[in-house]
Amino acid sequence: RGHTEVTRGLDRPIIVGFMIGEKRGRVLRAEDARVGDMILLTKTAGIEGTAILASDYADRLKRVPAKLLRRARLFSRRISVAREALVLSKIPGVRVLHDPTEGGVLNACWELGEAAHLGVDVWADKIPVAEETEKVCSGLKLNPLKLMSSGCLLAIVTPKAVDRAVRLLARARVPAEVIGIMTILANGCNYTLKGKRSKLTPVPRDELYKLA
């Protein structure tokens, strides 16, 4: 499994690398997810996107308080998910870990369903959004749930293990929230926001690129 991107204006690789290693202990695989497993999200949606928007588009955010913009720029320091990944990987009931990137948390939830060959029900109202993210996105008319979200981590966790996962994350000073559930494949991928249930589809373009 890999990750490939295309960037306009670049016709040659800048940095190319790979890693190889041997597994140690259990391997978390998407195909191990089961119907009824819970979807857990650490931190908040749109962390990386918030830092980029506050840094690169400050001229369009004149109505956002300068103090809040400064805090938003510092979101770049929250991008590592190593702490929560180490905590979660040691909990037997954690089946899958996935880091949201382009397309945000909603796109990452759809990716979970695809990889697990299961349906997904996302309770979008439960997805945590920081005040800084909310204000920046509101000022630029962007959807924080579809905004680049490196810095948070999704986990598929058994119902019996979810409370323990939240508790251990809190002990490590990482907030977490249950935002959905895995369902049968026939149900498809869906999300509910403000009482309205909608079909969850791949996000064709990250909100960030709407400003490019």
Short mmCIF file of C-alpha atoms in Angstrom, two decimals:
data_model
loop_
_atom_site.label_atom_id
_atom_site.label_comp_id
_atom_site.label_asym_id
_atom_site.label_seq_id
_atom_site.Cartn_x
_atom_site.Cartn_y
_atom_site.Cartn_z
CA ARG A 1 0.00 0.00 0.00
CA GLY A 2 1.30 3.43 -0.86
CA HIS A 3 0.39 7.05 -1.31
CA THR A 4 0.82 8.91 -4.60
CA GLU A 5 0.00 12.52 -5.39
CA VAL A 6 0.20 14.75 -8.45
CA THR A 7 0.96 18.44 -8.06
CA ARG A 8 0.44 20.96 -10.83
CA GLY A 9 3.59 22.66 -12.08
CA LEU A 10 5.98 19.89 -11.06
CA ASP A 11 7.31 17.64 -13.83
CA ARG A 12 9.92 15.76 -11.79
CA PRO A 13 10.18 14.17 -8.34
CA ILE A 14 11.54 16.39 -5.58
CA ILE A 15 12.00 13.73 -2.92
CA VAL A 16 11.32 10.04 -3.42
CA GLY A 17 11.75 7.48 -0.68
CA PHE A 18 10.42 4.26 0.76
CA MET A 19 10.57 2.26 3.94
CA ILE A 20 10.74 -1.47 4.42
CA GLY A 21 10.55 -3.51 7.58
CA GLU A 22 9.27 -6.60 9.29
CA LYS A 23 6.09 -6.76 11.31
CA ARG A 24 6.33 -7.00 15.08
CA GLY A 25 3.24 -8.04 16.98
CA ARG A 26 -0.22 -7.83 15.45
CA VAL A 27 -1.00 -5.98 12.25
CA LEU A 28 -4.08 -3.72 12.12
CA ARG A 29 -5.96 -4.41 8.90
CA ALA A 30 -9.10 -2.79 7.53
CA GLU A 31 -10.52 -6.16 6.57
CA ASP A 32 -10.67 -7.07 10.26
CA ALA A 33 -13.38 -4.46 10.92
CA ARG A 34 -16.81 -5.87 11.78
CA VAL A 35 -20.41 -4.67 11.68
CA GLY A 36 -21.17 -2.83 14.92
CA ASP A 37 -17.62 -1.59 15.48
CA MET A 38 -17.40 2.05 16.50
CA ILE A 39 -15.55 4.83 14.66
CA LEU A 40 -13.39 6.90 17.00
CA LEU A 41 -11.79 10.25 16.09
CA THR A 42 -8.93 11.85 18.01
CA LYS A 43 -8.47 15.61 18.36
CA THR A 44 -10.47 17.73 15.88
CA ALA A 45 -11.25 17.94 12.17
CA GLY A 46 -9.26 20.05 9.74
CA ILE A 47 -6.08 20.52 11.77
CA GLU A 48 -3.56 20.82 8.93
CA GLY A 49 -5.96 22.74 6.72
CA THR A 50 -6.58 25.27 9.48
CA ALA A 51 -2.85 25.96 9.86
CA ILE A 52 -2.44 26.41 6.10
CA LEU A 53 -5.47 28.66 5.70
CA ALA A 54 -4.49 30.88 8.62
CA SER A 55 -0.95 31.23 7.25
CA ASP A 56 -1.57 31.55 3.52
CA TYR A 57 -4.94 33.32 3.38
CA ALA A 58 -4.76 35.74 6.29
CA ASP A 59 -5.46 38.59 3.85
CA ARG A 60 -8.93 37.12 3.27
CA LEU A 61 -9.59 36.71 6.99
CA LYS A 62 -9.64 40.33 8.12
CA ARG A 63 -12.80 39.75 10.17
CA VAL A 64 -11.20 36.95 12.17
CA PRO A 65 -9.51 38.23 15.37
CA ALA A 66 -5.72 38.36 15.06
CA LYS A 67 -5.30 36.39 18.30
CA LEU A 68 -7.43 33.56 16.95
CA LEU A 69 -5.49 33.53 13.67
CA ARG A 70 -2.23 33.24 15.59
CA ARG A 71 -3.60 30.23 17.46
CA ALA A 72 -4.79 28.73 14.18
CA ARG A 73 -1.32 28.99 12.65
CA LEU A 74 0.05 27.01 15.58
CA PHE A 75 -2.14 24.06 14.60
CA SER A 76 0.86 22.95 12.52
CA ARG A 77 2.33 21.73 15.81
CA ARG A 78 -0.56 19.29 16.27
CA ILE A 79 -0.01 17.29 13.09
CA SER A 80 1.81 14.33 14.65
CA VAL A 81 -0.45 11.39 15.55
CA ALA A 82 2.34 9.27 17.01
CA ARG A 83 1.13 9.60 20.60
CA GLU A 84 -2.42 8.40 19.97
CA ALA A 85 -1.32 5.75 17.48
CA LEU A 86 0.97 4.19 20.08
CA VAL A 87 -1.78 4.23 22.70
CA LEU A 88 -4.43 2.76 20.42
CA SER A 89 -2.22 0.11 18.83
CA LYS A 90 -1.75 -1.53 22.24
CA ILE A 91 -5.48 -1.95 22.90
CA PRO A 92 -6.73 -5.41 21.79
CA GLY A 93 -10.14 -4.12 20.69
CA VAL A 94 -8.72 -1.58 18.26
CA ARG A 95 -8.96 -3.12 14.79
CA VAL A 96 -7.98 -0.35 12.36
CA LEU A 97 -6.15 3.00 12.38
CA HIS A 98 -6.44 5.54 9.55
CA ASP A 99 -5.13 9.09 9.28
CA PRO A 100 -7.42 11.56 7.48
CA THR A 101 -5.63 13.73 4.93
CA GLU A 102 -7.07 15.35 1.79
CA GLY A 103 -10.86 15.46 1.76
CA GLY A 104 -10.97 15.65 5.53
CA VAL A 105 -12.69 13.47 8.08
CA LEU A 106 -15.71 12.69 5.90
CA ASN A 107 -13.54 11.44 3.06
CA ALA A 108 -11.48 9.36 5.48
CA CYS A 109 -14.64 7.73 6.84
CA TRP A 110 -15.65 6.81 3.30
CA GLU A 111 -12.16 5.35 2.77
CA LEU A 112 -12.62 3.21 5.88
CA GLY A 113 -15.82 1.75 4.49
CA GLU A 114 -14.21 1.02 1.14
CA ALA A 115 -11.15 -0.62 2.69
CA ALA A 116 -13.21 -2.70 5.12
CA HIS A 117 -15.88 -3.63 2.53
CA LEU A 118 -18.54 -2.47 4.97
CA GLY A 119 -21.10 0.28 5.26
CA VAL A 120 -20.47 3.37 7.37
CA ASP A 121 -22.82 5.58 9.38
CA VAL A 122 -21.14 8.83 10.41
CA TRP A 123 -22.75 11.10 13.02
CA ALA A 124 -21.30 14.30 11.60
CA ASP A 125 -22.68 16.47 14.39
CA LYS A 126 -20.38 14.61 16.78
CA ILE A 127 -17.22 15.38 14.79
CA PRO A 128 -15.26 17.85 16.94
CA VAL A 129 -14.33 21.11 15.22
CA ALA A 130 -12.05 23.58 17.01
CA GLU A 131 -13.17 27.19 17.33
CA GLU A 132 -10.20 28.28 15.23
CA THR A 133 -11.14 25.88 12.44
CA GLU A 134 -14.77 26.92 12.56
CA LYS A 135 -13.97 30.66 12.35
CA VAL A 136 -11.39 30.29 9.59
CA CYS A 137 -13.62 28.04 7.49
CA SER A 138 -16.63 30.28 8.06
CA GLY A 139 -14.62 33.29 6.90
CA LEU A 140 -13.64 31.51 3.69
CA LYS A 141 -16.94 29.66 3.19
CA LEU A 142 -15.34 26.22 3.45
CA ASN A 143 -16.57 22.97 5.01
CA PRO A 144 -14.30 21.92 7.92
CA LEU A 145 -15.42 18.30 7.62
CA LYS A 146 -13.95 18.15 4.10
CA LEU A 147 -10.78 20.06 4.95
CA MET A 148 -7.30 18.55 5.02
CA SER A 149 -7.15 16.83 8.40
CA SER A 150 -3.66 15.53 9.03
CA GLY A 151 -3.21 15.62 12.80
CA CYS A 152 -6.27 13.63 13.81
CA LEU A 153 -6.62 9.86 13.71
CA LEU A 154 -9.55 7.55 13.02
CA ALA A 155 -9.82 4.19 14.73
CA ILE A 156 -12.27 1.34 14.30
CA VAL A 157 -12.84 -0.09 17.76
CA THR A 158 -15.01 -2.89 19.14
CA PRO A 159 -17.96 -1.67 21.26
CA LYS A 160 -16.48 -3.33 24.35
CA ALA A 161 -13.13 -1.57 23.95
CA VAL A 162 -14.27 1.92 22.97
CA ASP A 163 -14.66 3.31 26.51
CA ARG A 164 -11.23 2.03 27.47
CA ALA A 165 -9.74 3.56 24.33
CA VAL A 166 -11.22 6.97 25.13
CA ARG A 167 -10.05 6.69 28.74
CA LEU A 168 -6.46 5.76 27.82
CA LEU A 169 -6.30 8.50 25.22
CA ALA A 170 -7.49 11.03 27.80
CA ARG A 171 -4.74 9.83 30.12
CA ALA A 172 -2.29 10.61 27.29
CA ARG A 173 -3.94 14.05 26.92
CA VAL A 174 -5.50 13.22 23.57
CA PRO A 175 -9.24 14.00 23.30
CA ALA A 176 -11.37 11.53 21.36
CA GLU A 177 -14.99 11.19 20.30
CA VAL A 178 -17.10 8.36 18.88
CA ILE A 179 -18.40 9.68 15.55
CA GLY A 180 -19.97 6.68 13.85
CA ILE A 181 -20.46 2.97 13.41
CA MET A 182 -19.64 0.29 10.84
CA THR A 183 -22.72 -1.26 9.21
CA ILE A 184 -23.51 -3.93 6.64
CA LEU A 185 -22.20 -3.28 3.14
CA ALA A 186 -25.72 -3.13 1.70
CA ASN A 187 -26.43 -0.01 3.78
CA GLY A 188 -23.67 1.88 2.01
CA CYS A 189 -21.81 4.90 3.39
CA ASN A 190 -23.92 7.66 4.94
CA TYR A 191 -23.64 10.61 7.28
CA THR A 192 -26.16 12.52 9.37
CA LEU A 193 -25.80 16.27 9.89
CA LYS A 194 -28.36 18.47 11.65
CA GLY A 195 -30.95 15.71 11.42
CA LYS A 196 -30.51 15.17 7.69
CA ARG A 197 -29.16 11.83 6.45
CA SER A 198 -27.08 11.98 3.26
CA LYS A 199 -25.05 9.58 1.16
CA LEU A 200 -21.34 9.71 1.92
CA THR A 201 -19.29 9.80 -1.27
CA PRO A 202 -15.60 10.43 -1.97
CA VAL A 203 -14.65 14.09 -1.70
CA PRO A 204 -13.44 15.00 -5.21
CA ARG A 205 -11.36 17.98 -4.12
CA ASP A 206 -10.19 19.13 -0.72
CA GLU A 207 -11.75 22.39 0.47
CA LEU A 208 -8.29 23.96 0.56
CA TYR A 209 -7.97 23.75 -3.22
CA LYS A 210 -11.12 25.77 -3.79
CA LEU A 211 -9.01 28.82 -2.99
CA ALA A 212 -6.16 28.00 -5.37
#
